[in-house]
Amino acid sequence: MTRIIAGYAGSLSLAVPRSGTRPTSDRVREAIFSALEARDAVHGASVLDLYAGSGALGLEAASRGAAEVVLVEKARPAADVCRRNAAALAKAARGRPAPRIRVEARSVGAYLESAAAGVDLAFIDPPYDLGERELARDLELLAPLLGPDAVVVVERSSRSPEPSWPEGITPERRRDYGETTLWWASATASGEDDPDSGEPDGD
């Protein structure tokens, strides 16, 4: 069973697609959100949950105070599950101001190509068999959408290589949880990769 761990919808059970998804375990989600809340990266955030599956990561962020969450899931049955889970989360608000939650039933690449900038937190939890080249392309499309101090969390198999990080995303650390590996990264600070940053123009 998958459930919301904490926040206003804590202990709410979530539906899970019958096949084709690999829900993030409660243990790994707890580790993710403990780290995120330690850096105050959830409250008021604009969140992307890419390859959303049941939407558990994005909806956990919503329960904990994110302002806006977009769940991107190409498979129609899984996207329908995301919608049901989002509706259950909204009902659990019981009169509190509820976060805006939107489900995009299309491919991650198609969504990112037309998405608006200003993302504060992005989860990327693709199928373990997603090719490294495809993941690199997703990260390349994501990079220009990230706001200052944005956080990126990539979940992969512990046997997968480190993702290829594009310009605009700086890797921070790796954490292993059995067969699961989390890669943490952040938006590159403006000027960080520019050796001439801060130099005056002209002679």
Short mmCIF file of C-alpha atoms in Angstrom, two decimals:
data_model
loop_
_atom_site.label_atom_id
_atom_site.label_comp_id
_atom_site.label_asym_id
_atom_site.label_seq_id
_atom_site.Cartn_x
_atom_site.Cartn_y
_atom_site.Cartn_z
CA MET A 1 0.00 0.00 0.00
CA THR A 2 1.19 3.50 -0.83
CA ARG A 3 0.20 6.36 1.43
CA ILE A 4 0.91 10.02 2.10
CA ILE A 5 3.44 10.11 4.93
CA ALA A 6 2.99 13.58 6.43
CA GLY A 7 1.30 16.95 6.06
CA TYR A 8 -2.40 17.75 5.99
CA ALA A 9 -3.18 14.50 4.12
CA GLY A 10 -0.89 12.31 6.22
CA SER A 11 -1.87 8.58 6.21
CA LEU A 12 -4.12 9.03 3.15
CA SER A 13 -3.97 5.85 1.06
CA LEU A 14 -3.12 6.29 -2.61
CA ALA A 15 -4.24 4.14 -5.50
CA VAL A 16 -1.43 2.56 -7.52
CA PRO A 17 -1.57 1.61 -11.22
CA ARG A 18 -1.98 -2.14 -11.71
CA SER A 19 1.12 -2.42 -13.87
CA GLY A 20 3.87 -0.44 -15.57
CA THR A 21 4.95 1.62 -12.57
CA ARG A 22 7.39 1.20 -9.67
CA PRO A 23 6.16 3.23 -6.69
CA THR A 24 8.84 4.87 -4.56
CA SER A 25 8.92 3.10 -1.20
CA ASP A 26 7.78 4.89 1.95
CA ARG A 27 11.34 4.60 3.30
CA VAL A 28 12.85 6.37 0.30
CA ARG A 29 10.13 9.04 0.22
CA GLU A 30 10.67 9.69 3.92
CA ALA A 31 14.39 10.18 3.25
CA ILE A 32 13.69 12.48 0.30
CA PHE A 33 11.29 14.72 2.18
CA SER A 34 13.33 14.84 5.37
CA ALA A 35 16.21 16.22 3.30
CA LEU A 36 13.96 18.60 1.35
CA GLU A 37 12.32 20.03 4.44
CA ALA A 38 15.72 20.49 6.08
CA ARG A 39 16.55 22.88 3.24
CA ASP A 40 13.05 24.43 3.19
CA ALA A 41 12.53 23.31 -0.39
CA VAL A 42 8.87 22.23 -0.23
CA HIS A 43 6.66 24.89 1.35
CA GLY A 44 5.29 27.24 -1.31
CA ALA A 45 7.21 25.44 -4.08
CA SER A 46 6.24 24.90 -7.70
CA VAL A 47 6.78 21.14 -8.16
CA LEU A 48 7.16 18.86 -11.18
CA ASP A 49 6.70 15.10 -10.77
CA LEU A 50 7.94 13.56 -14.02
CA TYR A 51 7.06 9.93 -14.83
CA ALA A 52 4.58 10.37 -12.00
CA GLY A 53 3.10 6.85 -11.82
CA SER A 54 0.67 7.15 -8.91
CA GLY A 55 1.76 10.74 -8.27
CA ALA A 56 3.03 9.84 -4.79
CA LEU A 57 6.07 12.12 -4.84
CA GLY A 58 4.27 15.19 -6.14
CA LEU A 59 1.25 14.60 -3.90
CA GLU A 60 3.49 14.17 -0.86
CA ALA A 61 4.94 17.59 -1.67
CA ALA A 62 1.40 18.99 -1.99
CA SER A 63 0.42 17.60 1.41
CA ARG A 64 3.50 19.22 2.94
CA GLY A 65 2.78 22.70 1.64
CA ALA A 66 3.81 22.98 -2.01
CA ALA A 67 1.87 25.70 -3.82
CA GLU A 68 1.56 24.01 -7.20
CA VAL A 69 2.19 20.46 -8.41
CA VAL A 70 2.19 19.11 -11.97
CA LEU A 71 2.07 15.33 -12.40
CA VAL A 72 3.35 14.26 -15.83
CA GLU A 73 2.45 10.70 -16.82
CA LYS A 74 2.10 9.43 -20.40
CA ALA A 75 0.31 6.12 -19.67
CA ARG A 76 -3.42 6.81 -19.61
CA PRO A 77 -4.31 4.29 -16.86
CA ALA A 78 -1.63 5.77 -14.59
CA ALA A 79 -2.70 9.34 -15.43
CA ASP A 80 -6.25 8.40 -14.41
CA VAL A 81 -4.89 7.08 -11.10
CA CYS A 82 -3.04 10.37 -10.61
CA ARG A 83 -6.30 12.26 -11.10
CA ARG A 84 -8.12 10.10 -8.54
CA ASN A 85 -5.32 10.51 -6.04
CA ALA A 86 -5.22 14.28 -6.59
CA ALA A 87 -8.98 14.48 -6.00
CA ALA A 88 -8.61 12.49 -2.76
CA LEU A 89 -5.87 14.85 -1.63
CA ALA A 90 -8.04 17.89 -2.38
CA LYS A 91 -10.90 16.36 -0.38
CA ALA A 92 -8.54 15.77 2.56
CA ALA A 93 -7.84 19.52 2.73
CA ARG A 94 -11.20 19.97 4.51
CA GLY A 95 -11.50 23.68 3.93
CA ARG A 96 -7.80 24.50 4.08
CA PRO A 97 -6.32 26.32 1.08
CA ALA A 98 -5.50 23.42 -1.25
CA PRO A 99 -2.49 23.41 -3.57
CA ARG A 100 -3.06 23.55 -7.31
CA ILE A 101 -2.57 20.07 -8.75
CA ARG A 102 -2.62 19.37 -12.47
CA VAL A 103 -2.18 16.08 -14.33
CA GLU A 104 -0.55 16.14 -17.78
CA ALA A 105 -1.22 12.92 -19.70
CA ARG A 106 1.61 13.19 -22.19
CA SER A 107 5.26 12.32 -22.53
CA VAL A 108 7.81 14.04 -20.33
CA GLY A 109 9.64 15.41 -23.37
CA ALA A 110 6.49 16.86 -24.91
CA TYR A 111 5.53 18.50 -21.63
CA LEU A 112 8.95 20.01 -20.95
CA GLU A 113 9.21 21.44 -24.46
CA SER A 114 6.19 23.67 -23.81
CA ALA A 115 6.31 24.17 -20.02
CA ALA A 116 6.78 27.51 -18.29
CA ALA A 117 9.88 28.34 -16.29
CA GLY A 118 9.89 28.80 -12.53
CA VAL A 119 10.15 25.22 -11.26
CA ASP A 120 11.40 25.03 -7.66
CA LEU A 121 11.47 21.26 -7.19
CA ALA A 122 11.57 18.47 -9.78
CA PHE A 123 11.28 14.73 -9.23
CA ILE A 124 12.38 12.43 -12.05
CA ASP A 125 11.52 8.81 -11.36
CA PRO A 126 11.51 7.08 -14.76
CA PRO A 127 11.27 3.35 -15.39
CA TYR A 128 14.62 1.76 -14.64
CA ASP A 129 14.83 0.62 -18.27
CA LEU A 130 14.66 4.20 -19.59
CA GLY A 131 17.81 4.77 -21.65
CA GLU A 132 20.51 7.08 -20.35
CA ARG A 133 20.29 9.14 -23.53
CA GLU A 134 16.57 9.72 -22.96
CA LEU A 135 17.18 10.72 -19.36
CA ALA A 136 19.90 13.12 -20.46
CA ARG A 137 17.46 14.69 -22.92
CA ASP A 138 14.85 15.13 -20.17
CA LEU A 139 17.41 16.86 -17.94
CA GLU A 140 18.50 19.10 -20.81
CA LEU A 141 14.89 20.19 -21.38
CA LEU A 142 14.33 20.67 -17.65
CA ALA A 143 17.39 22.83 -16.98
CA PRO A 144 16.09 26.14 -18.46
CA LEU A 145 12.80 25.75 -16.55
CA LEU A 146 14.44 25.73 -13.12
CA GLY A 147 14.18 28.74 -10.85
CA PRO A 148 16.99 29.97 -8.59
CA ASP A 149 17.92 27.44 -5.90
CA ALA A 150 15.72 24.77 -7.53
CA VAL A 151 16.28 21.18 -6.42
CA VAL A 152 16.26 18.13 -8.71
CA VAL A 153 15.91 14.57 -7.40
CA VAL A 154 16.49 11.69 -9.83
CA GLU A 155 15.60 8.14 -8.78
CA ARG A 156 17.37 5.31 -10.61
CA SER A 157 18.46 1.72 -10.16
CA SER A 158 21.63 1.35 -8.08
CA ARG A 159 23.13 -0.35 -11.16
CA SER A 160 22.54 2.67 -13.40
CA PRO A 161 25.37 5.11 -14.13
CA GLU A 162 25.31 8.69 -12.93
CA PRO A 163 23.04 10.81 -15.13
CA SER A 164 24.62 13.09 -17.70
CA TRP A 165 24.05 16.52 -16.18
CA PRO A 166 23.47 19.37 -18.65
CA GLU A 167 24.61 22.94 -18.30
CA GLY A 168 22.32 24.57 -15.76
CA ILE A 169 22.10 21.62 -13.36
CA THR A 170 24.84 20.94 -10.81
CA PRO A 171 25.08 17.49 -9.18
CA GLU A 172 25.33 17.45 -5.39
CA ARG A 173 25.35 13.91 -4.03
CA ARG A 174 24.31 10.29 -4.38
CA ARG A 175 22.38 8.27 -1.80
CA ASP A 176 21.75 4.51 -2.04
CA TYR A 177 18.78 2.62 -0.56
CA GLY A 178 19.12 -1.03 -1.53
CA GLU A 179 18.26 -1.31 -5.22
CA THR A 180 17.36 2.39 -5.41
CA THR A 181 19.75 5.29 -5.90
CA LEU A 182 18.85 8.94 -5.48
CA TRP A 183 20.86 11.55 -7.35
CA TRP A 184 20.52 15.04 -5.88
CA ALA A 185 21.23 18.14 -7.95
CA SER A 186 20.36 21.82 -8.02
CA ALA A 187 20.00 24.67 -10.45
CA THR A 188 23.39 26.12 -11.31
CA ALA A 189 23.81 29.53 -9.73
CA SER A 190 23.91 32.36 -12.26
CA GLY A 191 27.45 32.92 -13.40
CA GLU A 192 28.80 29.79 -11.71
CA ASP A 193 29.99 28.29 -14.97
CA ASP A 194 31.12 31.59 -16.47
CA PRO A 195 34.82 32.24 -15.83
CA ASP A 196 34.37 35.90 -16.79
CA SER A 197 31.40 36.44 -14.48
CA GLY A 198 31.83 39.61 -12.46
CA GLU A 199 34.51 41.07 -14.74
CA PRO A 200 33.81 44.60 -15.99
CA ASP A 201 33.18 45.15 -19.69
CA GLY A 202 35.47 47.25 -21.83
CA ASP A 203 39.12 48.13 -21.40
#
